[in-house]
Coordinates of C-alpha atoms and ligand atoms in Angstrom, one line a residue:
M1 CA 128.3 -5.3 -144.9
S2 CA 125.2 -7.0 -146.1
H3 CA 123.1 -5.2 -148.7
V4 CA 119.9 -7.1 -147.6
S5 CA 118.7 -7.0 -144.0
W6 CA 115.5 -7.5 -142.1
D7 CA 114.2 -4.3 -140.3
E8 CA 111.9 -5.4 -137.5
S9 CA 110.7 -1.8 -137.0
V10 CA 109.0 -1.7 -140.4
R11 CA 108.6 -5.5 -140.8
A12 CA 110.3 -5.5 -144.2
F13 CA 113.6 -6.4 -145.8
R14 CA 115.7 -3.3 -146.7
I15 CA 117.8 -3.6 -149.9
T16 CA 120.6 -1.2 -150.2
G17 CA 122.9 -2.7 -152.8
F18 CA 122.7 -1.9 -156.5
D19 CA 122.9 -5.5 -157.8
E20 CA 120.4 -6.8 -155.2
A21 CA 117.9 -3.9 -156.0
S22 CA 118.2 -4.6 -159.8
A23 CA 117.7 -8.3 -159.2
V24 CA 114.3 -7.5 -157.6
L25 CA 113.2 -4.8 -160.0
R26 CA 114.2 -6.9 -163.1
G27 CA 113.3 -10.3 -161.7
Q28 CA 110.2 -12.5 -161.7
G29 CA 108.1 -13.3 -158.6
W30 CA 107.7 -9.8 -157.2
S31 CA 104.5 -7.8 -157.0
S32 CA 103.8 -4.1 -157.1
D33 CA 100.1 -4.6 -156.2
P34 CA 99.4 -3.0 -152.8
A35 CA 96.7 -5.6 -152.2
N36 CA 99.6 -8.1 -151.8
S37 CA 101.7 -5.9 -149.5
P38 CA 101.6 -6.5 -145.7
L39 CA 102.6 -2.8 -145.3
V40 CA 99.6 -1.2 -146.9
P41 CA 96.4 -0.6 -145.0
D42 CA 93.3 -2.3 -146.4
D43 CA 91.5 1.0 -147.3
V44 CA 94.1 1.7 -150.1
T45 CA 91.8 -0.5 -152.1
Q46 CA 89.7 2.6 -152.5
L47 CA 92.2 3.9 -154.9
P48 CA 91.6 3.3 -158.6
S49 CA 92.6 -0.2 -159.3
S50 CA 94.1 0.5 -162.8
L51 CA 97.1 2.6 -161.8
M52 CA 99.8 0.8 -163.8
L53 CA 102.4 1.5 -161.1
F54 CA 100.4 -0.8 -158.8
T55 CA 99.6 -3.5 -161.2
D56 CA 101.4 -6.7 -162.2
P57 CA 101.4 -8.5 -165.5
P58 CA 99.3 -9.2 -167.5
D59 CA 97.2 -6.1 -166.5
H60 CA 100.4 -4.0 -166.3
T61 CA 101.6 -5.1 -169.7
R62 CA 98.3 -4.1 -171.4
L63 CA 98.1 -0.7 -169.7
R64 CA 101.7 0.2 -170.3
R65 CA 101.6 -0.8 -173.9
L66 CA 98.7 1.5 -174.6
V67 CA 100.1 4.5 -172.8
A68 CA 103.8 4.2 -173.7
P69 CA 103.9 5.5 -177.3
A70 CA 103.2 9.0 -176.0
F71 CA 106.3 8.9 -173.8
T72 CA 109.1 7.6 -176.0
A73 CA 112.3 9.6 -176.1
R74 CA 111.4 10.6 -179.6
A75 CA 107.8 11.7 -178.8
V76 CA 109.1 13.7 -175.9
E77 CA 112.0 15.3 -177.8
A78 CA 109.4 16.9 -180.2
F79 CA 108.1 18.8 -177.1
R80 CA 111.5 20.3 -176.2
G81 CA 110.8 23.7 -177.8
R82 CA 107.5 24.0 -175.9
V83 CA 109.2 23.0 -172.6
G84 CA 111.9 25.7 -173.3
S85 CA 109.2 28.4 -173.7
I86 CA 107.4 27.2 -170.6
V87 CA 110.6 27.4 -168.6
E88 CA 111.3 30.9 -169.8
S89 CA 107.8 32.1 -168.9
C90 CA 108.1 30.4 -165.4
L91 CA 111.4 32.3 -165.0
D92 CA 109.7 35.6 -166.0
Q93 CA 107.0 34.9 -163.5
M94 CA 109.5 34.1 -160.7
E95 CA 111.4 37.3 -161.5
D96 CA 108.2 39.3 -161.0
A97 CA 108.0 37.8 -157.4
G98 CA 111.1 39.8 -156.4
E99 CA 114.8 39.3 -155.7
Q100 CA 114.2 36.6 -153.0
V101 CA 112.1 33.6 -154.1
D102 CA 111.5 30.0 -153.2
L103 CA 113.1 27.8 -155.9
L104 CA 110.7 24.9 -155.1
A105 CA 107.4 26.8 -154.9
D106 CA 108.1 29.6 -157.3
F107 CA 109.9 27.6 -160.0
G108 CA 110.3 23.9 -159.4
Y109 CA 106.5 23.2 -159.1
L110 CA 105.6 25.5 -161.9
V111 CA 107.5 23.9 -164.7
P112 CA 106.1 20.4 -164.5
L113 CA 102.7 21.8 -163.7
A114 CA 102.6 23.9 -166.8
V115 CA 104.0 21.0 -168.9
I116 CA 101.4 18.5 -167.6
A117 CA 98.5 21.0 -167.9
E118 CA 99.6 21.6 -171.5
L119 CA 99.9 17.9 -172.3
L120 CA 96.4 17.3 -171.0
D121 CA 95.2 20.6 -172.3
V122 CA 93.3 21.5 -169.2
G123 CA 93.8 25.3 -169.1
V124 CA 94.4 27.5 -166.1
E125 CA 91.5 26.0 -164.2
G126 CA 93.0 22.5 -164.5
A127 CA 96.4 23.7 -163.6
E128 CA 95.0 25.2 -160.4
V129 CA 93.3 22.0 -159.4
F130 CA 96.5 20.1 -160.1
L131 CA 98.6 22.5 -158.1
D132 CA 96.3 22.3 -155.2
Q133 CA 95.9 18.5 -155.2
T134 CA 99.3 17.0 -156.2
P135 CA 101.0 17.5 -152.8
D136 CA 98.3 15.2 -151.2
L137 CA 97.9 13.0 -154.3
V138 CA 101.6 12.0 -154.1
R139 CA 101.0 10.4 -150.7
L140 CA 99.5 7.5 -152.6
L141 CA 103.1 6.6 -153.5
E142 CA 104.4 6.4 -150.0
V143 CA 105.5 2.8 -149.5
D144 CA 104.6 2.8 -145.9
P145 CA 101.6 5.1 -145.8
T146 CA 99.9 6.4 -142.6
P147 CA 96.1 6.4 -142.4
D148 CA 96.4 10.2 -142.9
D149 CA 98.4 9.7 -146.1
V150 CA 95.8 7.3 -147.4
R151 CA 92.8 9.6 -146.5
L152 CA 94.4 12.7 -148.0
A153 CA 95.5 10.9 -151.2
V154 CA 92.0 9.5 -151.7
T155 CA 90.4 12.9 -151.3
A156 CA 92.9 14.5 -153.7
G157 CA 92.3 11.7 -156.2
F158 CA 88.6 12.4 -155.9
E159 CA 89.0 16.1 -156.5
V160 CA 91.1 15.5 -159.6
T161 CA 88.6 12.9 -160.8
M162 CA 85.7 15.4 -160.3
F163 CA 87.5 18.0 -162.4
L164 CA 88.5 15.6 -165.2
T165 CA 85.1 13.7 -165.5
P166 CA 83.4 16.3 -167.7
V167 CA 86.6 16.9 -169.6
L168 CA 86.8 13.2 -170.5
A169 CA 83.1 13.0 -171.4
Q170 CA 83.5 16.0 -173.7
R171 CA 86.5 14.7 -175.5
K172 CA 85.4 11.1 -175.9
G173 CA 84.9 10.3 -179.6
G174 CA 86.6 13.5 -180.6
D175 CA 89.7 14.0 -182.7
G176 CA 91.7 16.3 -180.4
D177 CA 95.5 15.9 -180.3
D178 CA 95.9 16.5 -176.6
F179 CA 97.0 13.6 -174.5
I180 CA 93.6 12.8 -173.0
S181 CA 91.9 12.6 -176.5
Q182 CA 94.8 10.4 -177.7
L183 CA 94.3 8.0 -174.7
L184 CA 90.5 7.9 -175.3
R185 CA 91.1 6.7 -178.8
T186 CA 93.1 3.6 -177.6
D187 CA 91.5 0.5 -176.1
L188 CA 91.7 1.9 -172.6
S189 CA 88.3 2.3 -170.9
V190 CA 87.3 5.7 -169.7
D191 CA 88.1 4.6 -166.1
E192 CA 91.5 3.5 -167.2
V193 CA 92.2 6.9 -168.9
M194 CA 91.1 8.6 -165.8
A195 CA 93.4 6.5 -163.6
T196 CA 96.3 7.1 -166.1
C197 CA 95.8 10.9 -165.8
V198 CA 95.7 10.7 -162.0
L199 CA 98.9 8.6 -162.1
L200 CA 100.7 11.0 -164.4
L201 CA 100.0 13.8 -162.0
A202 CA 100.9 11.8 -158.9
A203 CA 104.1 10.3 -160.4
G204 CA 105.2 13.2 -162.5
H205 CA 104.6 16.5 -160.8
E206 CA 106.2 16.4 -157.4
T207 CA 109.0 14.2 -158.5
T208 CA 110.1 16.5 -161.3
A209 CA 109.6 19.6 -159.1
N210 CA 111.8 18.1 -156.5
L211 CA 114.5 17.1 -158.9
I212 CA 114.6 20.7 -160.2
A213 CA 114.8 22.2 -156.6
S214 CA 117.2 19.6 -155.1
G215 CA 119.3 19.6 -158.3
G216 CA 119.4 23.4 -158.2
L217 CA 120.5 23.3 -154.6
A218 CA 123.3 20.8 -155.3
L219 CA 124.5 23.0 -158.1
M220 CA 124.5 26.1 -155.9
Q221 CA 126.6 24.1 -153.4
H222 CA 129.0 22.9 -156.1
R223 CA 129.2 26.0 -158.3
D224 CA 132.4 24.8 -159.9
Q225 CA 130.3 22.2 -161.7
L226 CA 128.1 24.7 -163.5
P227 CA 130.3 24.5 -166.7
A228 CA 129.7 20.7 -166.8
L229 CA 126.0 21.3 -166.6
H230 CA 126.0 23.6 -169.6
E231 CA 128.5 21.4 -171.5
N232 CA 126.4 18.3 -171.3
P233 CA 123.1 18.8 -169.6
S234 CA 121.8 15.3 -170.2
R235 CA 124.9 13.7 -168.5
A236 CA 124.7 16.2 -165.7
I237 CA 121.0 15.4 -165.0
D238 CA 121.8 11.7 -164.8
E239 CA 124.3 12.4 -162.0
L240 CA 121.8 14.7 -160.2
V241 CA 119.2 11.9 -160.5
R242 CA 121.7 9.5 -159.0
L243 CA 122.6 11.5 -155.9
E244 CA 119.5 13.8 -155.6
G245 CA 116.9 11.5 -157.0
P246 CA 113.4 12.4 -155.7
V247 CA 112.3 8.8 -155.1
R248 CA 114.2 7.3 -152.2
I249 CA 112.3 4.0 -151.8
I250 CA 110.2 1.7 -153.9
G251 CA 108.4 -1.3 -152.5
R252 CA 107.7 -4.9 -153.7
T253 CA 106.2 -8.0 -152.2
A254 CA 107.7 -11.4 -152.7
L255 CA 105.3 -13.7 -154.5
T256 CA 107.6 -16.7 -154.1
D257 CA 110.6 -17.6 -151.9
H258 CA 113.7 -15.8 -153.0
E259 CA 117.3 -15.5 -151.9
L260 CA 119.0 -12.1 -152.2
G261 CA 122.6 -11.4 -151.5
G262 CA 122.7 -14.7 -149.6
V263 CA 119.7 -13.8 -147.4
P264 CA 116.5 -15.9 -147.7
V265 CA 113.4 -13.7 -148.4
P266 CA 110.3 -15.8 -147.9
Q267 CA 107.1 -15.5 -149.9
G268 CA 104.8 -12.8 -148.6
S269 CA 107.6 -10.6 -147.4
A270 CA 107.7 -6.9 -148.1
V271 CA 111.0 -5.4 -149.4
L272 CA 112.0 -1.8 -149.4
I273 CA 114.4 -1.0 -152.2
E274 CA 116.5 2.0 -151.1
L275 CA 117.3 3.8 -154.3
D276 CA 119.3 6.5 -152.6
R277 CA 121.6 3.9 -150.9
A278 CA 121.9 1.8 -154.0
A279 CA 123.0 5.0 -155.7
R280 CA 126.0 5.1 -153.3
D281 CA 127.1 1.5 -153.9
E282 CA 130.9 1.7 -154.2
R283 CA 130.9 -1.6 -156.1
R284 CA 129.3 0.3 -159.0
W285 CA 130.6 3.9 -158.7
P286 CA 134.1 4.7 -157.5
D287 CA 133.9 7.5 -155.0
A288 CA 130.2 7.1 -155.1
E289 CA 129.3 9.9 -152.6
R290 CA 131.0 12.5 -154.7
L291 CA 128.8 14.6 -157.1
D292 CA 130.6 14.7 -160.4
L293 CA 128.6 16.0 -163.3
T294 CA 131.2 14.8 -165.8
R295 CA 130.9 11.2 -164.6
E296 CA 130.4 8.8 -167.5
G297 CA 129.4 5.2 -167.1
P298 CA 126.8 3.1 -165.5
G299 CA 123.3 4.4 -164.9
S300 CA 121.5 4.6 -161.6
L301 CA 118.1 3.3 -160.5
G302 CA 116.7 6.8 -159.9
F303 CA 114.0 6.1 -162.4
G304 CA 113.7 2.4 -161.4
T305 CA 114.4 -0.4 -163.9
G306 CA 112.6 -3.4 -165.4
I307 CA 108.9 -3.5 -166.4
H308 CA 108.0 -0.5 -164.2
F309 CA 110.9 1.7 -165.4
C310 CA 109.6 5.3 -165.1
L311 CA 107.4 6.0 -168.0
G312 CA 108.0 9.7 -167.7
A313 CA 111.8 9.5 -167.5
A314 CA 112.5 11.1 -170.9
L315 CA 110.0 13.9 -170.1
A316 CA 111.4 14.5 -166.6
R317 CA 115.0 14.6 -167.9
L318 CA 114.0 17.0 -170.6
E319 CA 112.2 19.3 -168.1
A320 CA 115.1 19.2 -165.6
E321 CA 117.6 20.0 -168.4
E322 CA 115.7 22.9 -169.7
A323 CA 114.8 24.2 -166.2
L324 CA 118.3 24.0 -164.7
T325 CA 120.3 25.2 -167.7
R326 CA 118.0 28.2 -168.3
F327 CA 117.8 29.0 -164.6
F328 CA 121.6 29.1 -164.2
N329 CA 122.1 30.9 -167.5
R330 CA 119.9 33.7 -166.2
Y331 CA 121.1 33.6 -162.5
P332 CA 124.6 32.2 -162.4
N333 CA 125.1 33.7 -158.9
A334 CA 121.8 32.6 -157.4
H335 CA 122.4 31.3 -153.9
A336 CA 120.5 29.6 -151.0
L337 CA 119.5 31.9 -148.2
T338 CA 119.6 29.2 -145.5
G339 CA 122.8 27.3 -144.5
V340 CA 120.9 24.2 -143.6
P341 CA 118.1 23.4 -146.1
R342 CA 114.8 22.1 -144.7
W343 CA 113.8 18.7 -146.1
R344 CA 110.3 17.2 -146.1
D345 CA 109.6 14.5 -143.6
S346 CA 109.0 11.6 -145.9
G347 CA 110.6 8.1 -145.9
T348 CA 109.7 7.7 -149.6
F349 CA 110.7 11.0 -151.1
H350 CA 113.9 13.0 -151.1
A351 CA 112.3 16.4 -151.2
L352 CA 113.0 19.9 -150.0
A353 CA 110.2 21.5 -147.9
E354 CA 111.3 24.9 -149.3
L355 CA 114.3 26.5 -150.8
P356 CA 114.5 30.3 -150.2
I357 CA 117.1 31.8 -152.5
A358 CA 118.4 35.1 -153.7
L359 CA 118.6 35.4 -157.4
A360 CA 121.6 37.7 -157.7
Ligands
HEM1 C1 112.5 13.2 -161.7 C2 111.3 12.8 -161.9 C3 110.9 11.4 -161.8 C4 111.4 10.4 -161.0 C5 112.7 10.4 -160.1 C6 110.6 9.2 -161.2 C7 110.8 8.0 -160.7 C8 110.1 6.8 -161.0 C9 110.4 5.5 -160.5 C10 111.6 5.2 -159.5 C11 109.5 4.7 -161.0 C12 109.4 3.2 -160.7 C13 108.5 2.8 -159.6 C14 108.5 1.3 -159.3 O1 109.2 0.5 -160.0 O2 107.7 0.9 -158.5 C15 108.6 5.5 -161.8 C16 107.5 4.9 -162.4 C17 106.6 5.7 -163.1 N1 106.7 7.1 -163.4 FE1 108.2 8.3 -162.9 N2 109.6 9.6 -162.1 C18 109.7 10.9 -162.4 C19 108.9 11.6 -163.3 C20 107.8 11.1 -164.0 C21 107.0 11.9 -164.9 C22 107.3 13.3 -165.4 C23 106.0 11.1 -165.3 C24 104.9 11.3 -166.2 C25 104.4 12.4 -166.7 C26 106.2 9.8 -164.6 C27 105.4 8.7 -164.7 C28 105.6 7.5 -164.2 C29 104.7 6.3 -164.4 C30 103.4 6.3 -165.2 C31 105.3 5.3 -163.7 C32 104.8 3.8 -163.6 C33 105.3 3.0 -164.7 C34 104.9 1.6 -164.6 O3 104.4 1.2 -163.6 O4 105.1 0.8 -165.6 N3 107.3 9.9 -163.8 N4 109.0 6.8 -161.8

């Protein structure tokens, strides 16, 4: 079976093999800029132009270098104690909601929200704006957006920007140690700091919420693997990211002629890299469909790879580790209330629409 094929219905090449996907993500001659993509409507140019996810070198190199120091594994590890306390208070809050709760809305969303609100130091008011806006904001990451996706994402971006404008103005020139103040002290312009904050929300909130909820569901469905979660949370999260990774597809545009897996991919073509299918490539993982939290060995592409490798990967892993181990410590018998879970209708994201559960 070919791992690279043309899909006329979306007018893009679909890439489903691990090696072929890595070759694109790590190779030269591919663009992440929506302005180059034949799939993205023209009005996407209304979005801030300095979102690093959507830039190519040299702009990308500069933006990423300035923002990256705050996200190293070491910098993030220093935050573990705080994340643990945030998780505990989210669990308390969820418990107050009753015996039956929604693991996505009442827990999954709250953990990354509280973490990002604390990182940016925006208080309860900021957290509310972020909670309201991120479900729409994340539409800007859809690889094949509808006009509605674009309209809603632009409006949400505007709302977040409105909230953050006075915050940035007030912190500019100050010596605060919150993340916004730190970014304002780098060579980034105020507009670039704003775009970075919007991107962190768009890229970090929903994805992490979904990993917590989908990972939680997988564990409830494979309860025999709970000991492996507690024994080595970091290894367990890697396996959950492989099979339950929230990002299903990432897009690129060919800037030159390429050949992938024997298939010619001409300049100007859009490619859709299917991370979920690459994660089930038998050439890389024996018995690839099977969830095995003790699996050692090669990593997946759940956080991407190459120059755009997820900036928040260490933070997201940490949040998922703390959230899932603490949740199952408290509620080892929690179970889903629906036999068939309801998934969100999105080509780009692997995301539950809801996850009603009973805690005991
Ligand atoms: C489970 C949670 C997450 C998943 C699965 C995930 C996945 C990804 C993937 C696949 C990419 C690469 C996109 C591409 O190559 O086009 C990416 C990039 C990115 N992610 Fe994440 N992400 C997660 C959480 C986070 C968090 C918590 C943050 C920040 C707070 C974050 C910030 C970013 C940023 C800024 C980029 C762009 C990096 C660049 O362009 O150089 N992500 N993420």
